[in-house]
Amino acid sequence: MSSGVPRLRLRGRRGECEALERLLAGAKAGESQVLVLRGEAGVGKSALIDYLVTQAAGCQVLRAAGVESEMELAFAGLHQLCMPIMGHLDGLPGPQRDALAIAFGLSAGNVPDRFLVGLAVLSLLAEAAEQQPLVCVVDDAQWLDQVSAQTLAFVARRLLAERVALVFAVRASAQGPADDQFRGLRELCVRGLRDDDARALLDSVVPGRLDERVRDRIVAETRGNPLALLELPRGLTAADLAGGFGRPDARPLASQIEQHFLRRIEALPDATQRLLLVAAAEPVGDISLLRRVAERLGLSPDAGAAAEAAGLIEFGTRTRFRHPLVRSAAYRAADQAERQNVHRALAEATDPESDPDRRAWHRAHAAAAPDEAVAGELERSADRAQARGGRAGDPAGRPWMRRATELTPDPGTRGARALAAAQATFEAGAPDTARELLAAAELGPLDELQRARLARLRAQIVFARRRGGEALPLLLDAAKALKRVDPGQAREAYLEAIGSAVFGGRLNAPGVMAQVARAAAAAPPGPLPPRLADVLLDGLATRFAEGHVAGAPLLRPALQAFRRDACEHGDDVMRWLWLTWLVAGDMWDDETWHELTTHAVRTARQSGALNFLPLALTYRAAAHVHAGEFDVAAGLVEESDAITEATRNSPLAYASLLLLAWRGENPDAPEVIRANVGDATSWGEGRAIGLGHYLNALLHNGLGEYATALDSARRACEYEDPGVYGFALFELVEAAARDEAGQAGEAGQAGEAGQAGEAALRRLTERAEAGGTSWALGVLARSRALLSEGRAADLLYREAIEHLQRSRVAVHLARTHLVYGEWLRRENRRAEAREQLRTAYELLNRFGAKAFAERARRELLATGETVRKRTLEVRESLTAQEAQIARLAADGKTNSQIGAELFISPRTVEWHLRKVFTKLDVDSRNKLRGALTGS
């Protein structure tokens, strides 16, 4: 190698070593590298990591190792990895710097979102790598604390153009949640050595003669596992080695190796075994703490000499076991009473000021019976984890809260503590664990308020799993219980019940929606001044109990309140966005769509709320689709998908399906829509059925397949799904008008389509006039024009264009130019038709609405005008992310600002921009805007 480091590869690991060498070369060249070494215990993952480190000349090496007993300490593994480069902290953007400082306990502040911490770690690594390539290795990653595992997995999925190599060693048999975090990353499966290499390794450690058949049996039974080859023969006698190997052991290999270590430990003096127990229970490897505890337990300074001589542990500047299986064997060798005594001594020797959490955890392990003092200390540790961003309900905090509950002697306090823990756990996105804690809370004597809160939380857990019918009766029961003790929470529960009924859609029993609305209308009055949720509840209760027209006067000011108070009550805006989005769509309120989604995305980005950001991006993308900004929408959809992949959350398909239907160029679109509807309905979301029919109506109207569009629109209008029904009505009117014209003269067909269109128009008129927005009045005028003739139709088309020109929904304006041009051509007003059709074609083609644009092109041809199909514009050769980065750069944002917004590093932004410059044939950022707009 150019560094002069010799390639002293491991025996039998040529392929693995070469893969690591390629990884190292790629990182040095500025191509980020991520690799998961996965294999059984003892197979040589740690040896491969050591090999990588020896070859990393010219790089800064960061090392961390998961420790099973450290899994409860939030950010412990991440802190271990990042501490050597914390000198670069000041180079991070302020929000990221503050988030990381709070997470590591370096400063106090508001709880940061853990994914903002992830972005901060990504930026920190990128910043350090500017000076020197980084090699980050994490051994025993299956034992990382959950928050560290999530954060590092997120970082691994966002690395691209940094001089960083990130390598995880994960035990193949691990089934814990931390192991799951690394699924999907590039893996190298580390297997046992080949027979010839295994024999050579075995020969190197067995003195004297080794029977050939015994050698073959050892190699076969260890399956080439290097640690087993080195350790298991130690338990054999010379006679065994010379002629027989004893009976085969049916236990898993890791268990066999651990049992071997256990026998070696049990052969040591009692004082040495006890010192090994202290070292195993103290995961940090703090040699000074070990000495203090040894002194407390009356162990002599040389008690560890026998263990060192046996090659089980090293006592240097830190204690280091030969292998994690030695640590677990040392811990399991002791009985429960011995472990408790050691943990008690560790707690007494741990500084309560500098390390209160480890002290609390040792006290918890030392407790033989319920102890309120210890339970309270654990609860405070959970609070500190939350303050650092670990969040009390996150996986890293769950054992603290569960153990605190177990150690609470008073039944009432225990129930209240379990309920609080369940609430925090649910809010942190762990509904299964929250359900377990609820079961513990139910065992305690809860008061009426606590039982009502418990009922609501159980309903919320079900709603999180299945948005439809299952949660609805539970939410209603919780709301009724809360009416007596907490009217504010009762109103929120009723609002959640309405939301559940909305998502249940046509899968609900008949009349359920109205029943829920009447129950909500009878809810006790909320606090004064009313909260945003209260005004939304009043409007929705009226709307579903008395109809859309009756509810509109209440819902309009409710939406205005959300827009007006977005900055002051940002949490409420984000919390109820899923409902306000549907209401705004139902009211054709494009201004509320624009303002709320803009605020939601901006707030989520600033706070780093990556659990919420994909939803905000999805709704914002849909608003861009209606605005005719398909490329912007595609960029947001791609960003949302990337974040959900990185955070391991479920993807959100709505905006991508809407974009698919509007573009109309994918022949598989109906099947894609059908598959997504099937997925949603399997979770109880009957609203998805109506949405699927609407999207199919939109798709087939664009393709000019009006009979199919009419059938889909009719199906969509069989149930009043909010945010779907109104849209489906004007698709139905257009499909009916066009199918009527196409079927003219066929007996029984034209009249039926016309009647369907007229009925839809009557329903549309009521809703659009109640909404009163430019969008609503525009689509109403267009729909009336489609079913009118002569001068009346002409005036209505012009009225529709005037209204829609004052709205943000450019695609609907373009479609109005299209249908107006089609009508003018049929009226033989060809010159006027060409003007409208050219406008429609230019707009629709620029948006990317290919099917509708093709409709306009065919109509133009019918007027006698020659029209060529437009080739793809240069900017369309950009990927969605490249286009998004190009737009942000054209707006004057720096690489750091773009990186913070898109959750990538500044170097990755620069990497994308170089590709953008090449594709657009520009040489500076100030030329981007012109290249993107074609001006």
mmCIF file of C-alpha atoms in Angstrom, residues 360-684:
data_model
loop_
_atom_site.group_PDB
_atom_site.id
_atom_site.type_symbol
_atom_site.label_atom_id
_atom_site.label_comp_id
_atom_site.label_asym_id
_atom_site.label_seq_id
_atom_site.Cartn_x
_atom_site.Cartn_y
_atom_site.Cartn_z
ATOM 1 C CA ALA A 360 -28.958 4.698 39.889
ATOM 2 C CA TRP A 361 -28.754 1.677 37.640
ATOM 3 C CA HIS A 362 -26.348 -0.127 39.974
ATOM 4 C CA ARG A 363 -28.643 0.647 42.902
ATOM 5 C CA ALA A 364 -31.561 -0.805 40.954
ATOM 6 C CA HIS A 365 -29.650 -4.035 40.334
ATOM 7 C CA ALA A 366 -28.673 -4.164 43.983
ATOM 8 C CA ALA A 367 -32.232 -3.816 45.239
ATOM 9 C CA ALA A 368 -33.681 -7.095 46.518
ATOM 10 C CA ALA A 369 -37.104 -5.622 47.336
ATOM 11 C CA PRO A 370 -39.227 -2.567 46.369
ATOM 12 C CA ASP A 371 -37.500 0.638 47.402
ATOM 13 C CA GLU A 372 -39.039 4.068 46.775
ATOM 14 C CA ALA A 373 -35.698 5.858 47.060
ATOM 15 C CA VAL A 374 -34.215 3.736 44.303
ATOM 16 C CA ALA A 375 -37.382 3.990 42.197
ATOM 17 C CA GLY A 376 -37.329 7.768 42.502
ATOM 18 C CA GLU A 377 -33.675 7.863 41.501
ATOM 19 C CA LEU A 378 -34.422 5.766 38.415
ATOM 20 C CA GLU A 379 -37.289 8.068 37.506
ATOM 21 C CA ARG A 380 -34.974 11.072 37.733
ATOM 22 C CA SER A 381 -32.502 9.242 35.476
ATOM 23 C CA ALA A 382 -35.263 8.731 32.932
ATOM 24 C CA ASP A 383 -36.045 12.458 33.161
ATOM 25 C CA ARG A 384 -32.380 13.269 32.550
ATOM 26 C CA ALA A 385 -32.392 10.980 29.517
ATOM 27 C CA GLN A 386 -35.403 12.889 28.206
ATOM 28 C CA ALA A 387 -33.698 16.214 28.831
ATOM 29 C CA ARG A 388 -30.705 15.010 26.809
ATOM 30 C CA GLY A 389 -32.957 13.990 23.949
ATOM 31 C CA GLY A 390 -33.029 10.291 24.705
ATOM 32 C CA ARG A 391 -36.717 10.742 25.640
ATOM 33 C CA ALA A 392 -38.047 8.832 28.587
ATOM 34 C CA GLY A 393 -40.231 6.690 26.378
ATOM 35 C CA ASP A 394 -37.563 5.770 23.876
ATOM 36 C CA PRO A 395 -36.175 2.232 23.891
ATOM 37 C CA ALA A 396 -33.122 3.389 25.838
ATOM 38 C CA GLY A 397 -35.319 4.755 28.603
ATOM 39 C CA ARG A 398 -37.829 1.946 28.859
ATOM 40 C CA PRO A 399 -35.857 -0.288 31.279
ATOM 41 C CA TRP A 400 -35.383 2.680 33.620
ATOM 42 C CA MET A 401 -39.102 3.349 33.794
ATOM 43 C CA ARG A 402 -40.077 -0.304 33.941
ATOM 44 C CA ARG A 403 -37.613 -0.986 36.760
ATOM 45 C CA ALA A 404 -38.726 2.155 38.582
ATOM 46 C CA THR A 405 -42.288 0.854 38.429
ATOM 47 C CA GLU A 406 -41.233 -2.580 39.704
ATOM 48 C CA LEU A 407 -39.350 -1.058 42.643
ATOM 49 C CA THR A 408 -42.197 1.235 43.745
ATOM 50 C CA PRO A 409 -43.617 -0.156 46.991
ATOM 51 C CA ASP A 410 -46.835 1.897 47.147
ATOM 52 C CA PRO A 411 -49.475 0.436 44.771
ATOM 53 C CA GLY A 412 -51.009 3.836 44.017
ATOM 54 C CA THR A 413 -47.674 5.420 43.199
ATOM 55 C CA ARG A 414 -46.696 2.352 41.182
ATOM 56 C CA GLY A 415 -49.810 2.610 39.030
ATOM 57 C CA ALA A 416 -49.352 6.353 38.457
ATOM 58 C CA ARG A 417 -45.696 5.830 37.581
ATOM 59 C CA ALA A 418 -46.544 3.057 35.129
ATOM 60 C CA LEU A 419 -49.214 5.226 33.498
ATOM 61 C CA ALA A 420 -46.819 8.140 33.085
ATOM 62 C CA ALA A 421 -44.198 5.785 31.663
ATOM 63 C CA ALA A 422 -46.746 4.353 29.221
ATOM 64 C CA GLN A 423 -47.716 7.838 28.033
ATOM 65 C CA ALA A 424 -44.095 8.838 27.478
ATOM 66 C CA THR A 425 -43.343 5.563 25.736
ATOM 67 C CA PHE A 426 -46.297 5.952 23.373
ATOM 68 C CA GLU A 427 -45.382 9.551 22.518
ATOM 69 C CA ALA A 428 -41.872 8.334 21.706
ATOM 70 C CA GLY A 429 -43.271 5.937 19.098
ATOM 71 C CA ALA A 430 -43.189 2.619 21.000
ATOM 72 C CA PRO A 431 -46.850 1.527 21.234
ATOM 73 C CA ASP A 432 -46.103 -2.123 22.052
ATOM 74 C CA THR A 433 -44.047 -1.243 25.120
ATOM 75 C CA ALA A 434 -46.642 1.344 26.108
ATOM 76 C CA ARG A 435 -49.276 -1.399 26.083
ATOM 77 C CA GLU A 436 -47.144 -3.502 28.460
ATOM 78 C CA LEU A 437 -46.789 -0.565 30.840
ATOM 79 C CA LEU A 438 -50.551 0.052 30.693
ATOM 80 C CA ALA A 439 -51.132 -3.502 31.879
ATOM 81 C CA ALA A 440 -48.870 -2.779 34.859
ATOM 82 C CA ALA A 441 -50.692 0.490 35.545
ATOM 83 C CA GLU A 442 -54.060 -1.277 35.638
ATOM 84 C CA LEU A 443 -52.909 -3.383 38.588
ATOM 85 C CA GLY A 444 -52.653 -0.293 40.799
ATOM 86 C CA PRO A 445 -55.494 1.568 42.530
ATOM 87 C CA LEU A 446 -55.989 4.419 40.027
ATOM 88 C CA ASP A 447 -58.313 7.338 40.603
ATOM 89 C CA GLU A 448 -61.049 8.255 38.121
ATOM 90 C CA LEU A 449 -58.885 10.701 36.157
ATOM 91 C CA GLN A 450 -56.058 8.204 35.871
ATOM 92 C CA ARG A 451 -58.402 5.469 34.674
ATOM 93 C CA ALA A 452 -59.884 7.810 32.078
ATOM 94 C CA ARG A 453 -56.406 8.800 30.892
ATOM 95 C CA LEU A 454 -55.478 5.116 30.733
ATOM 96 C CA ALA A 455 -58.556 4.400 28.589
ATOM 97 C CA ARG A 456 -57.661 7.203 26.198
ATOM 98 C CA LEU A 457 -54.066 6.054 25.916
ATOM 99 C CA ARG A 458 -55.163 2.494 25.137
ATOM 100 C CA ALA A 459 -57.446 3.859 22.417
ATOM 101 C CA GLN A 460 -54.638 6.010 21.019
ATOM 102 C CA ILE A 461 -52.371 2.963 20.826
ATOM 103 C CA VAL A 462 -55.001 1.089 18.817
ATOM 104 C CA PHE A 463 -55.536 4.157 16.598
ATOM 105 C CA ALA A 464 -51.810 4.336 15.906
ATOM 106 C CA ARG A 465 -51.931 0.724 14.721
ATOM 107 C CA ARG A 466 -55.268 0.766 12.895
ATOM 108 C CA ARG A 467 -56.699 4.188 12.136
ATOM 109 C CA GLY A 468 -60.114 2.795 11.345
ATOM 110 C CA GLY A 469 -62.938 1.129 13.258
ATOM 111 C CA GLU A 470 -61.189 -0.734 16.074
ATOM 112 C CA ALA A 471 -60.084 2.458 17.805
ATOM 113 C CA LEU A 472 -63.383 4.281 17.430
ATOM 114 C CA PRO A 473 -65.433 2.708 20.272
ATOM 115 C CA LEU A 474 -62.409 2.872 22.565
ATOM 116 C CA LEU A 475 -61.936 6.584 21.867
ATOM 117 C CA LEU A 476 -65.627 7.272 22.467
ATOM 118 C CA ASP A 477 -65.567 5.381 25.780
ATOM 119 C CA ALA A 478 -62.455 7.307 26.837
ATOM 120 C CA ALA A 479 -64.052 10.613 25.873
ATOM 121 C CA LYS A 480 -67.153 9.803 27.937
ATOM 122 C CA ALA A 481 -65.028 8.892 30.945
ATOM 123 C CA LEU A 482 -62.976 12.087 30.621
ATOM 124 C CA LYS A 483 -66.082 14.298 30.397
ATOM 125 C CA ARG A 484 -66.536 13.962 34.143
ATOM 126 C CA VAL A 485 -62.955 14.681 35.189
ATOM 127 C CA ASP A 486 -61.077 16.539 32.433
ATOM 128 C CA PRO A 487 -63.220 18.348 29.815
ATOM 129 C CA GLY A 488 -60.165 19.506 27.885
ATOM 130 C CA GLN A 489 -58.876 15.962 27.381
ATOM 131 C CA ALA A 490 -62.423 14.788 26.680
ATOM 132 C CA ARG A 491 -62.703 17.222 23.764
ATOM 133 C CA GLU A 492 -59.368 16.052 22.354
ATOM 134 C CA ALA A 493 -60.535 12.435 22.625
ATOM 135 C CA TYR A 494 -63.726 13.316 20.730
ATOM 136 C CA LEU A 495 -61.634 15.002 18.048
ATOM 137 C CA GLU A 496 -59.520 11.846 17.787
ATOM 138 C CA ALA A 497 -62.733 9.806 17.566
ATOM 139 C CA ILE A 498 -63.944 11.944 14.663
ATOM 140 C CA GLY A 499 -60.570 11.426 12.999
ATOM 141 C CA SER A 500 -60.861 7.660 13.500
ATOM 142 C CA ALA A 501 -64.336 7.676 11.950
ATOM 143 C CA VAL A 502 -63.027 9.753 9.020
ATOM 144 C CA PHE A 503 -60.253 7.258 8.331
ATOM 145 C CA GLY A 504 -62.622 4.328 8.785
ATOM 146 C CA GLY A 505 -64.724 5.755 5.963
ATOM 147 C CA ARG A 506 -67.036 3.326 4.222
ATOM 148 C CA LEU A 507 -65.778 0.481 6.414
ATOM 149 C CA ASN A 508 -67.704 2.033 9.312
ATOM 150 C CA ALA A 509 -71.185 0.788 10.131
ATOM 151 C CA PRO A 510 -73.944 2.937 8.550
ATOM 152 C CA GLY A 511 -74.692 6.097 10.502
ATOM 153 C CA VAL A 512 -71.610 5.858 12.703
ATOM 154 C CA MET A 513 -70.140 9.163 11.511
ATOM 155 C CA ALA A 514 -73.252 11.101 12.491
ATOM 156 C CA GLN A 515 -73.442 9.318 15.862
ATOM 157 C CA VAL A 516 -69.851 10.244 16.650
ATOM 158 C CA ALA A 517 -70.482 13.838 15.614
ATOM 159 C CA ARG A 518 -73.560 14.144 17.838
ATOM 160 C CA ALA A 519 -71.633 12.723 20.796
ATOM 161 C CA ALA A 520 -68.817 15.201 20.152
ATOM 162 C CA ALA A 521 -71.296 18.080 19.876
ATOM 163 C CA ALA A 522 -72.501 17.221 23.402
ATOM 164 C CA ALA A 523 -68.963 17.425 24.830
ATOM 165 C CA PRO A 524 -68.529 19.863 27.737
ATOM 166 C CA PRO A 525 -67.267 23.327 26.810
ATOM 167 C CA GLY A 526 -63.543 23.689 26.539
ATOM 168 C CA PRO A 527 -61.269 26.169 28.306
ATOM 169 C CA LEU A 528 -61.347 29.888 27.579
ATOM 170 C CA PRO A 529 -59.948 31.211 25.398
ATOM 171 C CA PRO A 530 -60.666 28.208 23.183
ATOM 172 C CA ARG A 531 -57.730 26.178 21.940
ATOM 173 C CA LEU A 532 -57.206 25.416 18.265
ATOM 174 C CA ALA A 533 -58.406 21.864 18.869
ATOM 175 C CA ASP A 534 -61.642 23.184 20.411
ATOM 176 C CA VAL A 535 -62.646 25.339 17.442
ATOM 177 C CA LEU A 536 -61.797 22.472 15.078
ATOM 178 C CA LEU A 537 -63.939 20.072 17.133
ATOM 179 C CA ASP A 538 -66.952 22.386 17.087
ATOM 180 C CA GLY A 539 -66.736 22.781 13.331
ATOM 181 C CA LEU A 540 -66.292 19.085 12.602
ATOM 182 C CA ALA A 541 -69.046 18.013 14.986
ATOM 183 C CA THR A 542 -71.488 20.319 13.201
ATOM 184 C CA ARG A 543 -70.242 19.333 9.769
ATOM 185 C CA PHE A 544 -70.743 15.586 10.324
ATOM 186 C CA ALA A 545 -73.946 15.892 12.356
ATOM 187 C CA GLU A 546 -75.741 18.433 10.157
ATOM 188 C CA GLY A 547 -73.929 18.353 6.842
ATOM 189 C CA HIS A 548 -71.207 20.157 4.938
ATOM 190 C CA VAL A 549 -73.190 23.362 4.376
ATOM 191 C CA ALA A 550 -73.997 23.713 8.080
ATOM 192 C CA GLY A 551 -70.418 23.017 9.151
ATOM 193 C CA ALA A 552 -68.688 25.333 6.674
ATOM 194 C CA PRO A 553 -69.374 28.610 8.590
ATOM 195 C CA LEU A 554 -67.650 27.099 11.635
ATOM 196 C CA LEU A 555 -64.820 25.387 9.801
ATOM 197 C CA ARG A 556 -63.746 28.481 7.848
ATOM 198 C CA PRO A 557 -62.816 30.462 11.012
ATOM 199 C CA ALA A 558 -61.297 27.301 12.518
ATOM 200 C CA LEU A 559 -58.895 27.053 9.584
ATOM 201 C CA GLN A 560 -58.197 30.767 9.804
ATOM 202 C CA ALA A 561 -57.334 30.337 13.505
ATOM 203 C CA PHE A 562 -54.835 27.603 12.680
ATOM 204 C CA ARG A 563 -53.245 29.831 10.037
ATOM 205 C CA ARG A 564 -53.235 32.904 12.282
ATOM 206 C CA ASP A 565 -51.799 31.148 15.324
ATOM 207 C CA ALA A 566 -49.381 28.834 13.505
ATOM 208 C CA CYS A 567 -46.268 30.482 14.943
ATOM 209 C CA GLU A 568 -47.627 30.902 18.462
ATOM 210 C CA HIS A 569 -49.138 27.414 18.689
ATOM 211 C CA GLY A 570 -46.826 25.481 16.406
ATOM 212 C CA ASP A 571 -47.152 22.248 18.400
ATOM 213 C CA ASP A 572 -50.939 22.251 17.965
ATOM 214 C CA VAL A 573 -50.583 22.960 14.263
ATOM 215 C CA MET A 574 -48.306 19.951 13.849
ATOM 216 C CA ARG A 575 -50.357 17.743 16.146
ATOM 217 C CA TRP A 576 -53.609 18.264 14.241
ATOM 218 C CA LEU A 577 -52.197 18.733 10.731
ATOM 219 C CA TRP A 578 -53.534 15.342 9.641
ATOM 220 C CA LEU A 579 -57.089 16.610 10.296
ATOM 221 C CA THR A 580 -56.780 20.248 9.256
ATOM 222 C CA TRP A 581 -55.259 19.121 5.957
ATOM 223 C CA LEU A 582 -58.373 17.064 5.182
ATOM 224 C CA VAL A 583 -60.714 19.856 6.280
ATOM 225 C CA ALA A 584 -58.898 22.430 4.126
ATOM 226 C CA GLY A 585 -59.119 20.116 1.125
ATOM 227 C CA ASP A 586 -62.807 19.579 1.806
ATOM 228 C CA MET A 587 -63.274 23.362 1.782
ATOM 229 C CA TRP A 588 -61.042 23.873 -1.319
ATOM 230 C CA ASP A 589 -58.947 26.174 0.863
ATOM 231 C CA ASP A 590 -55.639 26.291 -0.990
ATOM 232 C CA GLU A 591 -54.352 29.217 1.093
ATOM 233 C CA THR A 592 -54.633 27.174 4.290
ATOM 234 C CA TRP A 593 -52.943 24.267 2.555
ATOM 235 C CA HIS A 594 -50.101 26.536 1.541
ATOM 236 C CA GLU A 595 -49.626 28.307 4.866
ATOM 237 C CA LEU A 596 -50.006 25.305 7.175
ATOM 238 C CA THR A 597 -47.764 23.001 5.145
ATOM 239 C CA THR A 598 -45.150 25.720 4.705
ATOM 240 C CA HIS A 599 -45.136 26.315 8.462
ATOM 241 C CA ALA A 600 -45.144 22.589 9.254
ATOM 242 C CA VAL A 601 -42.180 21.809 6.996
ATOM 243 C CA ARG A 602 -40.215 24.826 8.199
ATOM 244 C CA THR A 603 -40.871 24.036 11.865
ATOM 245 C CA ALA A 604 -40.062 20.357 11.440
ATOM 246 C CA ARG A 605 -36.804 21.208 9.681
ATOM 247 C CA GLN A 606 -35.778 23.764 12.294
ATOM 248 C CA SER A 607 -36.523 21.446 15.185
ATOM 249 C CA GLY A 608 -35.195 18.360 13.418
ATOM 250 C CA ALA A 609 -38.496 16.534 14.000
ATOM 251 C CA LEU A 610 -37.876 13.711 11.560
ATOM 252 C CA ASN A 611 -40.738 11.628 12.902
ATOM 253 C CA PHE A 612 -43.132 14.403 11.806
ATOM 254 C CA LEU A 613 -41.279 15.837 8.816
ATOM 255 C CA PRO A 614 -42.257 13.100 6.306
ATOM 256 C CA LEU A 615 -45.958 13.805 6.938
ATOM 257 C CA ALA A 616 -45.397 17.547 6.532
ATOM 258 C CA LEU A 617 -43.375 16.940 3.360
ATOM 259 C CA THR A 618 -46.108 14.682 1.956
ATOM 260 C CA TYR A 619 -48.826 17.283 2.459
ATOM 261 C CA ARG A 620 -46.562 20.049 1.167
ATOM 262 C CA ALA A 621 -45.772 17.937 -1.904
ATOM 263 C CA ALA A 622 -49.487 17.497 -2.587
ATOM 264 C CA ALA A 623 -49.955 21.265 -2.419
ATOM 265 C CA HIS A 624 -47.152 21.638 -4.983
ATOM 266 C CA VAL A 625 -48.857 19.085 -7.254
ATOM 267 C CA HIS A 626 -52.045 21.172 -7.333
ATOM 268 C CA ALA A 627 -49.887 24.240 -7.944
ATOM 269 C CA GLY A 628 -48.414 22.560 -11.016
ATOM 270 C CA GLU A 629 -44.952 22.280 -9.451
ATOM 271 C CA PHE A 630 -44.479 18.581 -10.085
ATOM 272 C CA ASP A 631 -40.694 18.642 -9.941
ATOM 273 C CA VAL A 632 -40.761 20.347 -6.551
ATOM 274 C CA ALA A 633 -43.334 17.833 -5.351
ATOM 275 C CA ALA A 634 -41.199 14.939 -6.598
ATOM 276 C CA GLY A 635 -38.212 16.297 -4.676
ATOM 277 C CA LEU A 636 -40.228 16.463 -1.459
ATOM 278 C CA VAL A 637 -41.595 12.959 -2.005
ATOM 279 C CA GLU A 638 -38.058 11.663 -2.527
ATOM 280 C CA GLU A 639 -36.911 13.451 0.624
ATOM 281 C CA SER A 640 -39.832 12.042 2.604
ATOM 282 C CA ASP A 641 -39.079 8.524 1.356
ATOM 283 C CA ALA A 642 -35.383 8.906 2.199
ATOM 284 C CA ILE A 643 -36.191 10.030 5.738
ATOM 285 C CA THR A 644 -38.714 7.261 6.356
ATOM 286 C CA GLU A 645 -36.147 4.757 5.106
ATOM 287 C CA ALA A 646 -33.445 6.254 7.326
ATOM 288 C CA THR A 647 -35.732 6.397 10.368
ATOM 289 C CA ARG A 648 -37.271 2.982 9.634
ATOM 290 C CA ASN A 649 -40.817 4.395 9.598
ATOM 291 C CA SER A 650 -43.596 3.452 7.186
ATOM 292 C CA PRO A 651 -43.544 5.419 3.917
ATOM 293 C CA LEU A 652 -46.399 7.810 3.101
ATOM 294 C CA ALA A 653 -47.814 7.172 -0.369
ATOM 295 C CA TYR A 654 -50.487 9.873 -0.830
ATOM 296 C CA ALA A 655 -48.434 12.547 -2.600
ATOM 297 C CA SER A 656 -46.599 10.055 -4.808
ATOM 298 C CA LEU A 657 -49.929 8.517 -5.908
ATOM 299 C CA LEU A 658 -51.397 11.949 -6.594
ATOM 300 C CA LEU A 659 -48.349 12.791 -8.698
ATOM 301 C CA LEU A 660 -48.649 9.451 -10.489
ATOM 302 C CA ALA A 661 -52.284 10.135 -11.422
ATOM 303 C CA TRP A 662 -51.662 13.703 -12.596
ATOM 304 C CA ARG A 663 -48.687 12.710 -14.733
ATOM 305 C CA GLY A 664 -50.662 9.935 -16.408
ATOM 306 C CA GLU A 665 -47.656 8.375 -18.133
ATOM 307 C CA ASN A 666 -47.135 5.149 -16.167
ATOM 308 C CA PRO A 667 -49.078 2.214 -17.655
ATOM 309 C CA ASP A 668 -48.886 0.440 -14.302
ATOM 310 C CA ALA A 669 -50.521 3.359 -12.444
ATOM 311 C CA PRO A 670 -53.904 1.611 -11.849
ATOM 312 C CA GLU A 671 -52.148 -1.408 -10.347
ATOM 313 C CA VAL A 672 -49.914 0.783 -8.172
ATOM 314 C CA ILE A 673 -52.986 2.643 -6.880
ATOM 315 C CA ARG A 674 -54.842 -0.632 -6.268
ATOM 316 C CA ALA A 675 -51.931 -2.117 -4.309
ATOM 317 C CA ASN A 676 -51.611 0.942 -2.081
ATOM 318 C CA VAL A 677 -55.360 1.007 -1.426
ATOM 319 C CA GLY A 678 -55.187 -2.656 -0.466
ATOM 320 C CA ASP A 679 -52.400 -1.968 2.015
ATOM 321 C CA ALA A 680 -54.312 0.905 3.615
ATOM 322 C CA THR A 681 -57.620 -0.946 3.890
ATOM 323 C CA SER A 682 -55.869 -3.873 5.548
ATOM 324 C CA TRP A 683 -55.185 -1.434 8.385
ATOM 325 C CA GLY A 684 -58.831 -0.360 8.581
#
